[in-house]
């Protein structure tokens, strides 16, 4: 079940061997273990694991690891955004392919701020531990609906 879930996330996010994740989530958290670690590894990518989340160290880790993406929970994204203005040089030197959010809904205004700050799409996913994490996700490419991961075809 874990490998199937990791594979589903990897396909949703279109992981390749060129991807390098910055995992700021603990590995005892299903989001950190499956999406942050196993999904990119399942498609040949690499992961830089931190000892835990620290908003004061995030941009130093970003500079050190040179990630193509990161995943976090909404409160972490919000803390990162509060420090982003002081770290524009790191953001410019290490552009992200995308940002992922899960474990709780991400307010549409935070999605917009992440995308403006990092110049990368913010992909919102819904998950739960009992389902081995991801249950639904906005696509990396195609129509995304901020604040919802329901397919736009279903909403018509």
Coordinates of N, CA and C in Angstrom, one line a residue:
X1 N 0.8 -1.2 0.0 CA 0.0 0.0 0.0 C 0.9 1.3 0.0
X2 N 2.0 1.3 0.8 CA 2.8 2.4 0.8 C 3.5 2.7 -0.5
X3 N 3.9 1.6 -1.2 CA 4.6 1.8 -2.5 C 3.6 2.3 -3.6
X4 N 2.3 1.8 -3.5 CA 1.3 2.2 -4.4 C 1.0 3.7 -4.2
X5 N 0.8 4.1 -3.0 CA 0.6 5.5 -2.6 C 1.7 6.4 -3.1
X6 N 3.0 6.0 -2.8 CA 4.1 6.8 -3.3 C 4.1 6.9 -4.8
X7 N 3.8 5.8 -5.5 CA 3.8 5.9 -7.0 C 2.7 6.8 -7.5
X8 N 1.5 6.8 -6.8 CA 0.4 7.7 -7.2 C 0.9 9.2 -7.1
X9 N 1.5 9.5 -6.0 CA 1.9 10.9 -5.7 C 3.0 11.2 -6.7
X10 N 3.9 10.3 -7.0 CA 5.0 10.6 -7.9 C 4.5 10.9 -9.3
X11 N 3.4 10.1 -9.7 CA 2.8 10.4 -11.1 C 2.1 11.7 -11.1
X12 N 1.4 12.0 -10.0 CA 0.6 13.3 -9.9 C 1.6 14.5 -10.1
X13 N 2.7 14.4 -9.4 CA 3.7 15.5 -9.4 C 4.7 15.4 -10.5
X14 N 4.6 14.3 -11.3 CA 5.5 14.1 -12.5 C 7.0 14.1 -12.1
X15 N 7.3 13.4 -11.0 CA 8.7 13.3 -10.6 C 9.6 12.6 -11.6
X16 N 10.9 13.1 -11.6 CA 11.9 12.5 -12.5 C 13.2 12.4 -11.6
X17 N 14.2 11.8 -12.2 CA 15.5 11.7 -11.6 C 16.1 13.0 -11.3
X18 N 15.7 14.0 -12.0 CA 16.2 15.4 -11.8 C 15.7 16.1 -10.5
X19 N 14.6 15.6 -10.0 CA 14.0 16.2 -8.8 C 14.7 16.0 -7.5
X20 N 14.8 17.0 -6.7 CA 15.4 17.0 -5.4 C 14.4 17.7 -4.5
X21 N 13.9 16.9 -3.5 CA 13.0 17.5 -2.5 C 13.7 18.0 -1.3
X22 N 13.1 19.0 -0.7 CA 13.5 19.6 0.6 C 12.4 19.1 1.6
X23 N 12.7 18.1 2.3 CA 11.7 17.5 3.2 C 11.9 18.1 4.6
X24 N 10.9 19.0 5.0 CA 11.0 19.7 6.3 C 10.0 19.0 7.3
X25 N 9.3 18.0 6.9 CA 8.4 17.3 7.7 C 9.0 16.1 8.4
X26 N 8.5 15.8 9.6 CA 9.1 14.6 10.3 C 8.7 13.3 9.6
X27 N 9.6 12.4 9.7 CA 9.3 11.1 9.0 C 8.4 10.2 9.7
X28 N 7.9 10.6 10.9 CA 6.9 9.8 11.6 C 5.5 10.3 11.1
X29 N 5.5 11.4 10.4 CA 4.2 12.0 9.8 C 4.0 11.4 8.4
X30 N 2.8 10.8 8.2 CA 2.6 10.1 6.9 C 2.8 11.0 5.7
X31 N 2.6 12.3 5.8 CA 2.9 13.3 4.7 C 4.4 13.3 4.5
X32 N 5.2 13.4 5.5 CA 6.6 13.5 5.3 C 7.2 12.2 4.8
X33 N 6.7 11.1 5.3 CA 7.2 9.8 4.9 C 6.8 9.4 3.5
X34 N 5.6 9.5 3.1 CA 5.1 9.1 1.8 C 5.4 10.1 0.7
X35 N 4.9 11.3 0.9 CA 5.0 12.4 -0.1 C 6.4 13.0 -0.1
X36 N 7.0 13.2 1.1 CA 8.2 13.9 1.2 C 9.4 13.0 0.9
X37 N 9.3 11.7 1.2 CA 10.5 10.8 1.0 C 10.3 9.7 -0.1
X38 N 9.3 8.9 0.2 CA 9.1 7.7 -0.7 C 8.7 8.1 -2.1
X39 N 7.8 9.0 -2.3 CA 7.3 9.3 -3.7 C 8.5 9.8 -4.6
X40 N 9.3 10.8 -4.2 CA 10.4 11.1 -5.1 C 11.4 10.0 -5.3
X41 N 11.7 9.3 -4.3 CA 12.7 8.2 -4.4 C 12.1 7.1 -5.3
X42 N 10.8 6.9 -5.4 CA 10.2 5.8 -6.2 C 10.4 6.1 -7.7
X43 N 10.7 7.4 -8.0 CA 11.0 7.7 -9.4 C 12.4 8.2 -9.7
X44 N 13.3 7.8 -8.8 CA 14.7 8.1 -9.0 C 15.2 9.5 -8.5
X45 N 14.3 10.2 -7.9 CA 14.7 11.6 -7.4 C 15.5 11.4 -6.1
X46 N 15.9 12.6 -5.5 CA 16.6 12.6 -4.3 C 15.9 13.5 -3.3
X47 N 16.2 13.4 -2.0 CA 15.6 14.1 -1.0 C 16.6 14.6 0.0
X48 N 16.5 15.8 0.4 CA 17.3 16.4 1.5 C 16.4 16.5 2.7
X49 N 16.7 15.7 3.7 CA 15.8 15.7 4.9 C 16.5 16.5 6.0
X50 N 15.6 17.4 6.6 CA 16.1 18.3 7.7 C 15.8 17.6 9.0
X51 N 16.4 18.0 10.1 CA 16.1 17.4 11.4 C 14.7 17.8 11.9
X52 N 13.9 18.6 11.2 CA 12.6 19.0 11.6 C 12.4 20.4 11.1
X53 N 11.2 20.9 11.2 CA 10.9 22.2 10.6 C 11.4 23.3 11.5
X54 N 12.1 24.3 10.9 CA 12.6 25.5 11.5 C 12.5 26.6 10.5
X55 N 11.6 27.5 10.7 CA 11.4 28.6 9.7 C 12.6 29.5 9.6
X56 N 13.4 29.6 10.7 CA 14.6 30.4 10.6 C 15.7 29.7 9.8
X57 N 15.6 28.4 9.6 CA 16.7 27.7 8.8 C 16.2 27.3 7.4
X58 N 14.9 27.5 7.1 CA 14.4 27.0 5.8 C 15.2 27.5 4.6
X59 N 15.5 28.8 4.6 CA 16.1 29.3 3.4 C 17.6 28.9 3.3
X60 N 18.3 28.7 4.5 CA 19.6 28.2 4.5 C 19.6 26.8 3.9
X61 N 18.6 26.0 4.3 CA 18.5 24.6 3.8 C 18.2 24.6 2.3
X62 N 17.4 25.6 1.9 CA 17.1 25.7 0.5 C 18.4 26.0 -0.3
X63 N 19.2 26.9 0.2 CA 20.5 27.2 -0.4 C 21.4 26.0 -0.4
X64 N 21.4 25.3 0.6 CA 22.3 24.1 0.7 C 21.9 22.9 -0.2
X65 N 20.6 22.7 -0.2 CA 20.1 21.5 -0.8 C 19.7 21.7 -2.3
X66 N 19.5 22.9 -2.7 CA 19.1 23.3 -4.1 C 17.9 22.4 -4.6
X67 N 16.8 22.5 -3.9 CA 15.7 21.6 -4.2 C 14.9 22.1 -5.5
X68 N 14.2 21.2 -6.1 CA 13.3 21.5 -7.2 C 11.9 21.7 -6.7
X69 N 11.6 21.3 -5.4 CA 10.3 21.3 -4.8 C 10.4 21.1 -3.3
X70 N 9.3 21.4 -2.6 CA 9.2 21.1 -1.2 C 7.7 20.9 -0.9
X71 N 7.5 20.1 0.2 CA 6.1 19.9 0.6 C 6.0 20.3 2.1
X72 N 4.9 20.8 2.5 CA 4.7 21.2 3.9 C 3.2 21.3 4.2
X73 N 2.9 21.5 5.5 CA 1.5 21.8 5.9 C 1.3 23.3 5.9
X74 N 0.0 23.7 5.8 CA -0.3 25.1 5.7 C 0.4 26.0 6.7
X75 N 0.5 25.7 8.0 CA 1.2 26.5 9.0 C 2.6 26.7 8.6
X76 N 3.3 25.7 8.1 CA 4.7 25.8 7.7 C 4.8 26.8 6.5
X77 N 4.0 26.6 5.5 CA 4.0 27.5 4.4 C 3.9 29.0 4.9
X78 N 2.9 29.2 5.8 CA 2.7 30.6 6.3 C 4.0 31.1 7.0
X79 N 4.6 30.3 7.8 CA 5.9 30.7 8.5 C 7.0 31.0 7.5
X80 N 7.1 30.2 6.4 CA 8.1 30.4 5.4 C 7.8 31.7 4.7
X81 N 6.6 32.0 4.4 CA 6.2 33.2 3.7 C 6.6 34.5 4.5
X82 N 6.6 34.4 5.9 CA 6.9 35.5 6.7 C 8.4 35.8 6.6
X83 N 9.2 34.8 6.2 CA 10.7 35.0 6.1 C 11.1 35.2 4.6
X84 N 10.2 35.0 3.7 CA 10.6 35.0 2.3 C 11.1 36.4 1.8
X85 N 10.6 37.5 2.3 CA 11.0 38.8 1.9 C 12.5 39.1 2.2
X86 N 13.0 38.4 3.2 CA 14.4 38.6 3.5 C 15.3 37.6 2.8
X87 N 14.8 36.8 2.0 CA 15.5 35.7 1.3 C 15.3 35.6 -0.2
X88 N 15.0 36.8 -0.8 CA 14.7 36.8 -2.2 C 15.9 36.2 -3.1
X89 N 17.1 36.5 -2.6 CA 18.3 36.0 -3.4 C 18.3 34.5 -3.4
X90 N 18.0 33.8 -2.3 CA 17.9 32.3 -2.3 C 16.8 31.8 -3.2
X91 N 15.7 32.5 -3.2 CA 14.6 32.1 -4.0 C 14.9 32.2 -5.5
X92 N 15.6 33.3 -5.8 CA 16.0 33.5 -7.2 C 17.1 32.5 -7.7
X93 N 18.1 32.2 -6.8 CA 19.2 31.3 -7.2 C 18.7 29.9 -7.3
X94 N 17.6 29.5 -6.6 CA 17.2 28.1 -6.5 C 15.7 28.0 -6.8
X95 N 15.4 28.2 -8.1 CA 13.9 28.2 -8.5 C 13.3 26.8 -8.3
X96 N 12.1 26.8 -7.8 CA 11.3 25.6 -7.6 C 10.5 25.3 -8.8
X97 N 10.3 24.0 -9.1 CA 9.4 23.5 -10.1 C 7.9 23.6 -9.6
X98 N 7.7 23.3 -8.3 CA 6.4 23.4 -7.7 C 6.6 23.4 -6.2
X99 N 5.5 23.7 -5.5 CA 5.4 23.6 -4.0 C 4.2 22.7 -3.8
X100 N 4.2 21.8 -2.8 CA 3.1 21.0 -2.5 C 2.6 21.3 -1.1
X101 N 1.3 21.2 -0.9 CA 0.7 21.4 0.4 C -0.3 20.3 0.7
X102 N -0.3 19.8 1.9 CA -1.3 18.7 2.2 C -1.4 18.7 3.7
X103 N -2.3 17.8 4.2 CA -2.6 17.5 5.6 C -3.6 18.4 6.2
X104 N -3.9 19.5 5.5 CA -5.0 20.5 5.9 C -5.2 21.4 4.8
X105 N -6.4 22.0 4.7 CA -6.6 22.9 3.5 C -5.7 24.1 3.6
X106 N -5.3 24.6 2.4 CA -4.5 25.8 2.3 C -5.4 26.9 1.8
X107 N -5.5 28.0 2.5 CA -6.3 29.1 2.1 C -5.9 29.6 0.7
X108 N -6.8 29.9 -0.2 CA -6.5 30.4 -1.5 C -5.6 31.6 -1.5
X109 N -5.7 32.5 -0.5 CA -4.8 33.6 -0.5 C -3.3 33.2 -0.2
X110 N -3.1 32.1 0.5 CA -1.8 31.6 0.8 C -1.2 31.0 -0.5
X111 N -2.1 30.2 -1.2 CA -1.7 29.7 -2.5 C -1.2 30.8 -3.4
X112 N -1.9 31.8 -3.5 CA -1.6 32.9 -4.4 C -0.2 33.6 -3.9
X113 N -0.1 33.7 -2.6 CA 1.2 34.3 -2.1 C 2.4 33.4 -2.3
X114 N 2.2 32.1 -2.2 CA 3.3 31.2 -2.4 C 3.7 31.3 -3.9
X115 N 2.7 31.3 -4.8 CA 3.0 31.3 -6.2 C 3.7 32.6 -6.6
X116 N 3.2 33.7 -6.1 CA 3.9 35.0 -6.4 C 5.3 35.0 -5.9
X117 N 5.5 34.6 -4.7 CA 6.8 34.6 -4.0 C 7.8 33.7 -4.7
X118 N 7.4 32.5 -4.9 CA 8.4 31.5 -5.5 C 8.3 31.3 -7.0
X119 N 7.4 32.0 -7.6 CA 7.2 31.8 -9.1 C 7.1 30.4 -9.5
X120 N 6.3 29.6 -8.7 CA 6.0 28.2 -9.0 C 4.6 27.9 -8.6
X121 N 4.0 26.9 -9.2 CA 2.7 26.5 -8.8 C 2.6 25.8 -7.5
X122 N 1.6 26.1 -6.7 CA 1.4 25.5 -5.4 C 0.3 24.5 -5.6
X123 N 0.7 23.2 -5.4 CA -0.2 22.1 -5.6 C -0.8 21.7 -4.3
X124 N -2.1 21.7 -4.2 CA -2.8 21.4 -2.9 C -3.3 19.9 -3.1
X125 N -3.1 19.1 -2.0 CA -3.5 17.7 -2.0 C -4.3 17.5 -0.7
X126 N -5.2 16.5 -0.7 CA -5.9 16.1 0.5 C -5.4 14.7 0.8
X127 N -5.2 14.4 2.1 CA -4.8 13.0 2.4 C -5.3 12.7 3.8
X128 N -5.1 11.4 4.2 CA -5.3 11.0 5.5 C -4.5 9.8 5.8
X129 N -4.1 9.6 7.0 CA -3.2 8.6 7.4 C -3.7 7.2 7.0
X130 N -5.0 7.0 7.3 CA -5.6 5.7 7.0 C -5.6 5.3 5.6
X131 N -5.4 6.3 4.7 CA -5.4 6.0 3.2 C -4.0 6.0 2.7
X132 N -3.0 6.0 3.6 CA -1.5 6.0 3.2 C -1.2 7.3 2.5
X133 N -1.9 8.4 2.9 CA -1.7 9.8 2.6 C -2.6 10.3 1.5
X134 N -2.1 10.5 0.3 CA -2.8 11.3 -0.7 C -4.1 10.6 -1.1
X135 N -5.2 11.3 -1.1 CA -6.5 10.8 -1.6 C -6.9 11.6 -2.8
X136 N -6.6 12.8 -2.9 CA -6.9 13.6 -4.1 C -5.9 14.8 -4.2
X137 N -5.7 15.3 -5.4 CA -4.7 16.3 -5.6 C -5.1 17.2 -6.8
X138 N -4.8 18.5 -6.7 CA -4.8 19.3 -7.9 C -3.7 18.8 -8.8
X139 N -3.9 18.9 -10.1 CA -2.8 18.5 -11.0 C -1.6 19.5 -11.1
X140 N -0.5 19.0 -11.4 CA 0.7 19.9 -11.6 C 0.5 20.7 -12.9
X141 N 0.0 20.1 -13.9 CA -0.4 20.8 -15.2 C -1.8 20.7 -15.4
X142 N -2.4 21.6 -16.0 CA -3.9 21.6 -16.3 C -4.6 22.6 -15.3
X143 N -5.9 22.4 -15.2 CA -6.7 23.3 -14.4 C -6.6 23.0 -13.0
X144 N -6.2 24.0 -12.2 CA -6.2 23.8 -10.7 C -7.3 24.7 -10.1
X145 N -7.9 24.3 -9.1 CA -8.9 25.1 -8.4 C -8.4 25.4 -7.0
X146 N -7.8 26.5 -6.7 CA -7.3 26.9 -5.4 C -8.4 26.7 -4.4
X147 N -8.1 26.1 -3.3 CA -9.0 25.9 -2.2 C -9.8 24.6 -2.3
X148 N -9.6 23.8 -3.4 CA -10.3 22.6 -3.7 C -9.4 21.7 -4.5
X149 N -9.5 20.4 -4.3 CA -8.8 19.4 -5.1 C -9.8 18.6 -5.9
X150 N -11.0 19.0 -6.0 CA -12.0 18.4 -6.8 C -11.8 18.7 -8.2
X151 N -11.9 17.8 -9.1 CA -11.8 18.0 -10.5 C -12.7 19.0 -11.0
X152 N -12.3 20.0 -11.8 CA -13.2 21.0 -12.3 C -14.4 20.4 -13.1
X153 N -14.2 19.2 -13.7 CA -15.3 18.6 -14.4 C -16.4 18.2 -13.5
X154 N -16.0 17.8 -12.3 CA -17.0 17.4 -11.3 C -17.8 18.6 -10.8
X155 N -17.2 19.8 -10.8 CA -17.9 21.0 -10.3 C -18.8 21.6 -11.3
X156 N -18.8 21.2 -12.5 CA -19.7 21.8 -13.5 C -21.1 21.4 -13.3

